[in-house]
């Protein structure tokens, strides 16, 4: 069965620090990978997605994620975080051509950025 | 643009009372609709999804049910709430392989 692990439950950074949030998945076939973000008081929203092609994916607000197939990972990165990046971040995965009903979410990582 | 309306935002209900949470979508037709429950430290759990009117698939056997009486309306219900039904419920819309939009959520407290 598919599963997604986000080992960092809470990350605290100062502004301008670099960010890397880990995401590892368990699935043997072709995967689609996603990061969602929930800012305080706002809807959960899509940050970036990977289906195929270039394993380095760029999303909104300067975020990027790299798919490393050999490591079953899809870590989220940002070179310099801002206070406004404070949010909860969820990694998600499904397989190949399956639909969103087969989307598995991680438990989330809460990011707190200190001004 | 697409929008999801979900209400109420918060709800406090006694054990054994019925439940009805409503979700409507604007700006799209024939969407795939989803109900998730989000528990602290446990991520998002898919409860139900629907690919069309009257078509409901249940992912987790439980005290809840869902209905889709109209193309852009998705309802989560219960005849008798349990304490364990407390949580944060999210409606979502997706087409294809992922969820495009989530609603604002309903925080349900069963006392």
PDB file of C-alpha atoms in Angstrom:
ATOM      1  CA  UNK A   1       0.000   0.000   0.000  1.00  0.00           C
ATOM      2  CA  UNK A   2       1.065   3.550  -0.603  1.00  0.00           C
ATOM      3  CA  UNK A   3       2.257   5.695   2.249  1.00  0.00           C
ATOM      4  CA  UNK A   4       3.867   9.073   2.685  1.00  0.00           C
ATOM      5  CA  UNK A   5       6.253  10.046   5.472  1.00  0.00           C
ATOM      6  CA  UNK A   6       7.033  13.549   6.577  1.00  0.00           C
ATOM      7  CA  UNK A   7       9.515  13.137   9.366  1.00  0.00           C
ATOM      8  CA  UNK A   8       9.703  16.786  10.386  1.00  0.00           C
ATOM      9  CA  UNK A   9       6.616  17.589  12.411  1.00  0.00           C
ATOM     10  CA  UNK A  10       7.558  21.136  13.309  1.00  0.00           C
ATOM     11  CA  UNK A  11      10.331  23.237  11.829  1.00  0.00           C
ATOM     12  CA  UNK A  12      11.300  26.630  13.180  1.00  0.00           C
ATOM     13  CA  UNK A  13      13.487  28.915  11.098  1.00  0.00           C
ATOM     14  CA  UNK A  14      14.574  32.510  11.113  1.00  0.00           C
ATOM     15  CA  UNK A  15      13.804  34.690   8.115  1.00  0.00           C
ATOM     16  CA  UNK A  16      16.284  34.310   5.248  1.00  0.00           C
ATOM     17  CA  UNK A  17      17.238  30.807   6.339  1.00  0.00           C
ATOM     18  CA  UNK A  18      17.081  28.018   3.794  1.00  0.00           C
ATOM     19  CA  UNK A  19      14.305  25.460   3.993  1.00  0.00           C
ATOM     20  CA  UNK A  20      14.163  21.788   3.176  1.00  0.00           C
ATOM     21  CA  UNK A  21      11.171  19.687   4.209  1.00  0.00           C
ATOM     22  CA  UNK A  22      11.478  15.974   3.774  1.00  0.00           C
ATOM     23  CA  UNK A  23       8.949  13.750   2.047  1.00  0.00           C
ATOM     24  CA  UNK A  24       9.428  10.046   1.427  1.00  0.00           C
ATOM     25  CA  UNK A  25       6.890   7.777  -0.134  1.00  0.00           C
ATOM     26  CA  UNK A  26       6.329   4.090  -0.427  1.00  0.00           C
ATOM     27  CA  UNK A  27       5.147   3.031  -3.864  1.00  0.00           C
ATOM     28  CA  UNK A  28       6.796   0.833  -6.426  1.00  0.00           C
ATOM     29  CA  UNK A  29       5.443   2.170  -9.690  1.00  0.00           C
ATOM     30  CA  UNK A  30       5.106   5.449 -11.524  1.00  0.00           C
ATOM     31  CA  UNK A  31       4.109   8.217  -9.161  1.00  0.00           C
ATOM     32  CA  UNK A  32       2.583  11.657  -9.171  1.00  0.00           C
ATOM     33  CA  UNK A  33       3.836  13.876  -6.372  1.00  0.00           C
ATOM     34  CA  UNK A  34       2.411  16.999  -4.795  1.00  0.00           C
ATOM     35  CA  UNK A  35       2.998  19.554  -2.109  1.00  0.00           C
ATOM     36  CA  UNK A  36       0.067  21.390  -0.584  1.00  0.00           C
ATOM     37  CA  UNK A  37       0.235  24.313   1.818  1.00  0.00           C
ATOM     38  CA  UNK A  38      -2.188  25.655   4.386  1.00  0.00           C
ATOM     39  CA  UNK A  39      -1.482  29.188   5.538  1.00  0.00           C
ATOM     40  CA  UNK A  40      -3.039  30.241   8.853  1.00  0.00           C
ATOM     41  CA  UNK A  41      -6.743  30.822   8.384  1.00  0.00           C
ATOM     42  CA  UNK A  42      -6.682  29.901   4.708  1.00  0.00           C
ATOM     43  CA  UNK A  43      -7.707  26.993   2.518  1.00  0.00           C
ATOM     44  CA  UNK A  44      -5.366  24.156   1.806  1.00  0.00           C
ATOM     45  CA  UNK A  45      -3.911  24.886  -1.630  1.00  0.00           C
ATOM     46  CA  UNK A  46      -1.643  23.284  -4.185  1.00  0.00           C
ATOM     47  CA  UNK A  47       1.955  24.474  -4.023  1.00  0.00           C
ATOM     48  CA  UNK A  48       3.491  22.368  -6.775  1.00  0.00           C
ATOM     49  CA  UNK A  49       3.113  19.077  -8.594  1.00  0.00           C
ATOM     50  CA  UNK A  50       5.188  16.528 -10.443  1.00  0.00           C
ATOM     51  CA  UNK A  51       3.896  14.096 -13.046  1.00  0.00           C
ATOM     52  CA  UNK A  52       6.909  13.359 -15.252  1.00  0.00           C
ATOM     53  CA  UNK A  53       9.876  14.990 -16.933  1.00  0.00           C
ATOM     54  CA  UNK A  54      12.291  17.325 -15.197  1.00  0.00           C
ATOM     55  CA  UNK A  55      12.589  16.050 -11.619  1.00  0.00           C
ATOM     56  CA  UNK A  56      13.133  19.581 -10.330  1.00  0.00           C
ATOM     57  CA  UNK A  57       9.742  21.227 -10.092  1.00  0.00           C
ATOM     58  CA  UNK A  58       9.162  24.893  -9.418  1.00  0.00           C
ATOM     59  CA  UNK A  59       6.038  26.094  -7.711  1.00  0.00           C
ATOM     60  CA  UNK A  60       4.551  29.299  -6.445  1.00  0.00           C
ATOM     61  CA  UNK A  61       6.247  31.748  -4.078  1.00  0.00           C
ATOM     62  CA  UNK A  62       9.767  30.552  -4.849  1.00  0.00           C
ATOM     63  CA  UNK A  63       9.300  26.972  -3.707  1.00  0.00           C
ATOM     64  CA  UNK A  64      10.747  24.021  -5.543  1.00  0.00           C
ATOM     65  CA  UNK A  65      10.836  20.289  -5.029  1.00  0.00           C
ATOM     66  CA  UNK A  66      13.110  17.599  -6.366  1.00  0.00           C
ATOM     67  CA  UNK A  67      11.968  14.098  -7.213  1.00  0.00           C
ATOM     68  CA  UNK A  68      14.726  11.578  -6.505  1.00  0.00           C
ATOM     69  CA  UNK A  69      13.399   8.251  -7.664  1.00  0.00           C
ATOM     70  CA  UNK A  70      16.205   6.186  -6.159  1.00  0.00           C
ATOM     71  CA  UNK A  71      15.479   7.658  -2.747  1.00  0.00           C
ATOM     72  CA  UNK A  72      11.691   7.662  -3.065  1.00  0.00           C
ATOM     73  CA  UNK A  73      11.813  11.287  -2.032  1.00  0.00           C
ATOM     74  CA  UNK A  74      10.218  14.562  -3.031  1.00  0.00           C
ATOM     75  CA  UNK A  75      11.699  17.160  -0.709  1.00  0.00           C
ATOM     76  CA  UNK A  76      10.458  20.734  -0.687  1.00  0.00           C
ATOM     77  CA  UNK A  77      12.995  23.559  -0.720  1.00  0.00           C
ATOM     78  CA  UNK A  78      13.196  27.303  -0.609  1.00  0.00           C
ATOM     79  CA  UNK A  79      16.512  29.189  -0.548  1.00  0.00           C
ATOM     80  CA  UNK A  80      15.347  31.993   1.740  1.00  0.00           C
ATOM     81  CA  UNK A  81      12.163  31.799   3.780  1.00  0.00           C
ATOM     82  CA  UNK A  82       9.976  34.717   4.746  1.00  0.00           C
ATOM     83  CA  UNK A  83       7.712  35.226   7.715  1.00  0.00           C
ATOM     84  CA  UNK A  84       4.762  34.779   5.332  1.00  0.00           C
ATOM     85  CA  UNK A  85       5.862  31.196   4.650  1.00  0.00           C
ATOM     86  CA  UNK A  86       4.647  30.215   8.092  1.00  0.00           C
ATOM     87  CA  UNK A  87       2.154  27.471   7.326  1.00  0.00           C
ATOM     88  CA  UNK A  88       1.557  23.752   7.376  1.00  0.00           C
ATOM     89  CA  UNK A  89       2.917  21.793   4.443  1.00  0.00           C
ATOM     90  CA  UNK A  90       1.579  18.472   3.216  1.00  0.00           C
ATOM     91  CA  UNK A  91       3.211  16.072   0.806  1.00  0.00           C
ATOM     92  CA  UNK A  92       0.956  13.782  -1.241  1.00  0.00           C
ATOM     93  CA  UNK A  93       1.416  10.967  -3.738  1.00  0.00           C
ATOM     94  CA  UNK A  94      -0.613   8.779  -6.024  1.00  0.00           C
ATOM     95  CA  UNK A  95       0.319   6.304  -8.651  1.00  0.00           C
ATOM     96  CA  UNK A  96       0.535   6.660 -12.407  1.00  0.00           C
ATOM     97  CA  UNK A  97      -2.791   7.353 -14.030  1.00  0.00           C
ATOM     98  CA  UNK A  98      -4.877   6.952 -10.901  1.00  0.00           C
ATOM     99  CA  UNK A  99      -7.194   9.707  -9.794  1.00  0.00           C
ATOM    100  CA  UNK A 100      -7.268  11.940  -6.789  1.00  0.00           C
ATOM    101  CA  UNK A 101      -9.254   9.323  -4.905  1.00  0.00           C
ATOM    102  CA  UNK A 102      -5.979   7.441  -4.609  1.00  0.00           C
ATOM    103  CA  UNK A 103      -4.088  10.426  -3.281  1.00  0.00           C
ATOM    104  CA  UNK A 104      -2.204   9.694  -0.058  1.00  0.00           C
ATOM    105  CA  UNK A 105      -1.219  12.560   2.193  1.00  0.00           C
ATOM    106  CA  UNK A 106       1.567  12.817   4.706  1.00  0.00           C
ATOM    107  CA  UNK A 107       0.900  13.965   8.247  1.00  0.00           C
ATOM    108  CA  UNK A 108       2.142  17.462   7.518  1.00  0.00           C
ATOM    109  CA  UNK A 109       5.013  19.658   8.655  1.00  0.00           C
ATOM    110  CA  UNK A 110       4.345  22.859  10.501  1.00  0.00           C
ATOM    111  CA  UNK A 111       6.778  25.603   9.538  1.00  0.00           C
ATOM    112  CA  UNK A 112       7.215  28.601  11.789  1.00  0.00           C
ATOM    113  CA  UNK A 113       9.347  31.443  10.464  1.00  0.00           C
ATOM    114  CA  UNK A 114      10.581  33.894  13.054  1.00  0.00           C
ATOM    115  CA  UNK A 115      10.992  37.502  11.857  1.00  0.00           C
TER     116      UNK A 115
ATOM    117  CA  UNK B   1     -12.655  30.844 -11.463  1.00  0.00           C
ATOM    118  CA  UNK B   2     -13.452  27.836  -9.356  1.00  0.00           C
ATOM    119  CA  UNK B   3     -14.695  28.229  -5.795  1.00  0.00           C
ATOM    120  CA  UNK B   4     -15.736  25.828  -3.071  1.00  0.00           C
ATOM    121  CA  UNK B   5     -18.230  26.901  -0.448  1.00  0.00           C
ATOM    122  CA  UNK B   6     -18.388  24.818   2.677  1.00  0.00           C
ATOM    123  CA  UNK B   7     -20.535  25.434   5.736  1.00  0.00           C
ATOM    124  CA  UNK B   8     -20.818  25.751   8.591  1.00  0.00           C
ATOM    125  CA  UNK B   9     -17.307  26.727   9.619  1.00  0.00           C
ATOM    126  CA  UNK B  10     -17.728  25.356  13.119  1.00  0.00           C
ATOM    127  CA  UNK B  11     -20.303  23.099  14.633  1.00  0.00           C
ATOM    128  CA  UNK B  12     -20.874  21.768  18.128  1.00  0.00           C
ATOM    129  CA  UNK B  13     -23.252  18.857  18.339  1.00  0.00           C
ATOM    130  CA  UNK B  14     -24.322  16.472  21.113  1.00  0.00           C
ATOM    131  CA  UNK B  15     -23.662  12.767  20.819  1.00  0.00           C
ATOM    132  CA  UNK B  16     -26.506  11.038  19.036  1.00  0.00           C
ATOM    133  CA  UNK B  17     -27.623  14.083  17.086  1.00  0.00           C
ATOM    134  CA  UNK B  18     -27.747  14.136  13.266  1.00  0.00           C
ATOM    135  CA  UNK B  19     -25.236  15.894  11.055  1.00  0.00           C
ATOM    136  CA  UNK B  20     -25.390  17.596   7.708  1.00  0.00           C
ATOM    137  CA  UNK B  21     -22.404  19.394   6.203  1.00  0.00           C
ATOM    138  CA  UNK B  22     -22.824  20.959   2.816  1.00  0.00           C
ATOM    139  CA  UNK B  23     -20.368  21.754   0.078  1.00  0.00           C
ATOM    140  CA  UNK B  24     -21.045  23.495  -3.217  1.00  0.00           C
ATOM    141  CA  UNK B  25     -18.701  24.176  -6.086  1.00  0.00           C
ATOM    142  CA  UNK B  26     -18.788  27.059  -8.558  1.00  0.00           C
ATOM    143  CA  UNK B  27     -17.023  27.599 -11.815  1.00  0.00           C
ATOM    144  CA  UNK B  28     -16.879  24.042 -13.046  1.00  0.00           C
ATOM    145  CA  UNK B  29     -19.170  21.296 -14.232  1.00  0.00           C
ATOM    146  CA  UNK B  30     -19.121  17.582 -13.484  1.00  0.00           C
ATOM    147  CA  UNK B  31     -16.350  17.888 -10.903  1.00  0.00           C
ATOM    148  CA  UNK B  32     -15.031  15.005  -8.860  1.00  0.00           C
ATOM    149  CA  UNK B  33     -15.852  15.854  -5.269  1.00  0.00           C
ATOM    150  CA  UNK B  34     -14.255  14.602  -2.093  1.00  0.00           C
ATOM    151  CA  UNK B  35     -14.790  14.632   1.662  1.00  0.00           C
ATOM    152  CA  UNK B  36     -11.689  14.419   3.820  1.00  0.00           C
ATOM    153  CA  UNK B  37     -11.177  14.374   7.568  1.00  0.00           C
ATOM    154  CA  UNK B  38      -8.074  16.058   8.896  1.00  0.00           C
ATOM    155  CA  UNK B  39      -6.903  15.006  12.318  1.00  0.00           C
ATOM    156  CA  UNK B  40      -4.009  16.658  14.105  1.00  0.00           C
ATOM    157  CA  UNK B  41      -0.807  14.761  13.405  1.00  0.00           C
ATOM    158  CA  UNK B  42      -2.561  12.291  11.161  1.00  0.00           C
ATOM    159  CA  UNK B  43      -2.812  14.033   7.812  1.00  0.00           C
ATOM    160  CA  UNK B  44      -5.844  13.911   5.555  1.00  0.00           C
ATOM    161  CA  UNK B  45      -8.018  10.844   5.402  1.00  0.00           C
ATOM    162  CA  UNK B  46     -10.314  10.389   2.408  1.00  0.00           C
ATOM    163  CA  UNK B  47     -13.849   9.553   3.522  1.00  0.00           C
ATOM    164  CA  UNK B  48     -15.931   9.702   0.351  1.00  0.00           C
ATOM    165  CA  UNK B  49     -15.607  10.694  -3.250  1.00  0.00           C
ATOM    166  CA  UNK B  50     -18.064  11.193  -6.054  1.00  0.00           C
ATOM    167  CA  UNK B  51     -17.588  11.277  -9.816  1.00  0.00           C
ATOM    168  CA  UNK B  52     -21.164  12.292 -10.574  1.00  0.00           C
ATOM    169  CA  UNK B  53     -24.698  12.809  -9.317  1.00  0.00           C
ATOM    170  CA  UNK B  54     -25.764   9.951  -7.092  1.00  0.00           C
ATOM    171  CA  UNK B  55     -22.390   8.219  -7.394  1.00  0.00           C
ATOM    172  CA  UNK B  56     -20.673   7.843  -4.038  1.00  0.00           C
ATOM    173  CA  UNK B  57     -17.671   5.750  -3.112  1.00  0.00           C
ATOM    174  CA  UNK B  58     -16.820   5.180   0.512  1.00  0.00           C
ATOM    175  CA  UNK B  59     -13.205   4.745   1.497  1.00  0.00           C
ATOM    176  CA  UNK B  60     -13.581   4.141   5.209  1.00  0.00           C
ATOM    177  CA  UNK B  61     -16.460   2.292   6.874  1.00  0.00           C
ATOM    178  CA  UNK B  62     -17.864   4.531   9.571  1.00  0.00           C
ATOM    179  CA  UNK B  63     -20.794   6.342  11.021  1.00  0.00           C
ATOM    180  CA  UNK B  64     -20.956   8.830   8.163  1.00  0.00           C
ATOM    181  CA  UNK B  65     -22.565   8.878   4.736  1.00  0.00           C
ATOM    182  CA  UNK B  66     -22.412  11.166   1.735  1.00  0.00           C
ATOM    183  CA  UNK B  67     -24.791  12.192  -0.989  1.00  0.00           C
ATOM    184  CA  UNK B  68     -24.590  14.162  -4.204  1.00  0.00           C
ATOM    185  CA  UNK B  69     -28.041  15.367  -5.102  1.00  0.00           C
ATOM    186  CA  UNK B  70     -26.816  17.878  -7.696  1.00  0.00           C
ATOM    187  CA  UNK B  71     -23.760  18.142  -9.929  1.00  0.00           C
ATOM    188  CA  UNK B  72     -22.045  20.741  -7.782  1.00  0.00           C
ATOM    189  CA  UNK B  73     -23.384  19.801  -4.354  1.00  0.00           C
ATOM    190  CA  UNK B  74     -21.874  17.274  -1.971  1.00  0.00           C
ATOM    191  CA  UNK B  75     -23.309  16.544   1.470  1.00  0.00           C
ATOM    192  CA  UNK B  76     -21.789  14.727   4.421  1.00  0.00           C
ATOM    193  CA  UNK B  77     -24.294  13.294   6.883  1.00  0.00           C
ATOM    194  CA  UNK B  78     -24.764  11.206   9.936  1.00  0.00           C
ATOM    195  CA  UNK B  79     -27.910   9.935  11.598  1.00  0.00           C
ATOM    196  CA  UNK B  80     -26.321   9.724  15.053  1.00  0.00           C
ATOM    197  CA  UNK B  81     -23.000  11.354  15.832  1.00  0.00           C
ATOM    198  CA  UNK B  82     -20.361   9.645  17.941  1.00  0.00           C
ATOM    199  CA  UNK B  83     -17.657  11.278  20.001  1.00  0.00           C
ATOM    200  CA  UNK B  84     -15.128   9.866  17.553  1.00  0.00           C
ATOM    201  CA  UNK B  85     -16.705  11.856  14.712  1.00  0.00           C
ATOM    202  CA  UNK B  86     -15.155  15.038  16.081  1.00  0.00           C
ATOM    203  CA  UNK B  87     -12.629  16.497  13.706  1.00  0.00           C
ATOM    204  CA  UNK B  88     -11.951  18.865  10.862  1.00  0.00           C
ATOM    205  CA  UNK B  89     -13.823  18.035   7.659  1.00  0.00           C
ATOM    206  CA  UNK B  90     -12.728  19.261   4.270  1.00  0.00           C
ATOM    207  CA  UNK B  91     -14.589  19.243   1.001  1.00  0.00           C
ATOM    208  CA  UNK B  92     -12.440  19.206  -2.109  1.00  0.00           C
ATOM    209  CA  UNK B  93     -12.724  19.359  -5.864  1.00  0.00           C
ATOM    210  CA  UNK B  94     -10.487  17.577  -8.290  1.00  0.00           C
ATOM    211  CA  UNK B  95     -10.319  16.602 -11.923  1.00  0.00           C
ATOM    212  CA  UNK B  96      -7.764  14.123 -13.133  1.00  0.00           C
ATOM    213  CA  UNK B  97      -5.003  12.987 -10.875  1.00  0.00           C
ATOM    214  CA  UNK B  98      -5.089  15.430  -8.012  1.00  0.00           C
ATOM    215  CA  UNK B  99      -7.089  17.783  -5.839  1.00  0.00           C
ATOM    216  CA  UNK B 100      -7.231  21.268  -7.287  1.00  0.00           C
ATOM    217  CA  UNK B 101      -9.170  23.042  -4.569  1.00  0.00           C
ATOM    218  CA  UNK B 102     -10.127  22.538  -0.962  1.00  0.00           C
ATOM    219  CA  UNK B 103     -12.902  24.206   0.967  1.00  0.00           C
ATOM    220  CA  UNK B 104     -12.331  26.178   4.136  1.00  0.00           C
ATOM    221  CA  UNK B 105     -13.346  23.239   6.303  1.00  0.00           C
ATOM    222  CA  UNK B 106     -15.780  22.566   9.124  1.00  0.00           C
ATOM    223  CA  UNK B 107     -14.561  21.981  12.641  1.00  0.00           C
ATOM    224  CA  UNK B 108     -16.976  19.561  14.260  1.00  0.00           C
ATOM    225  CA  UNK B 109     -17.014  19.003  17.993  1.00  0.00           C
ATOM    226  CA  UNK B 110     -19.206  16.234  19.292  1.00  0.00           C
ATOM    227  CA  UNK B 111     -19.846  16.521  23.019  1.00  0.00           C
TER     228      UNK B 111
END
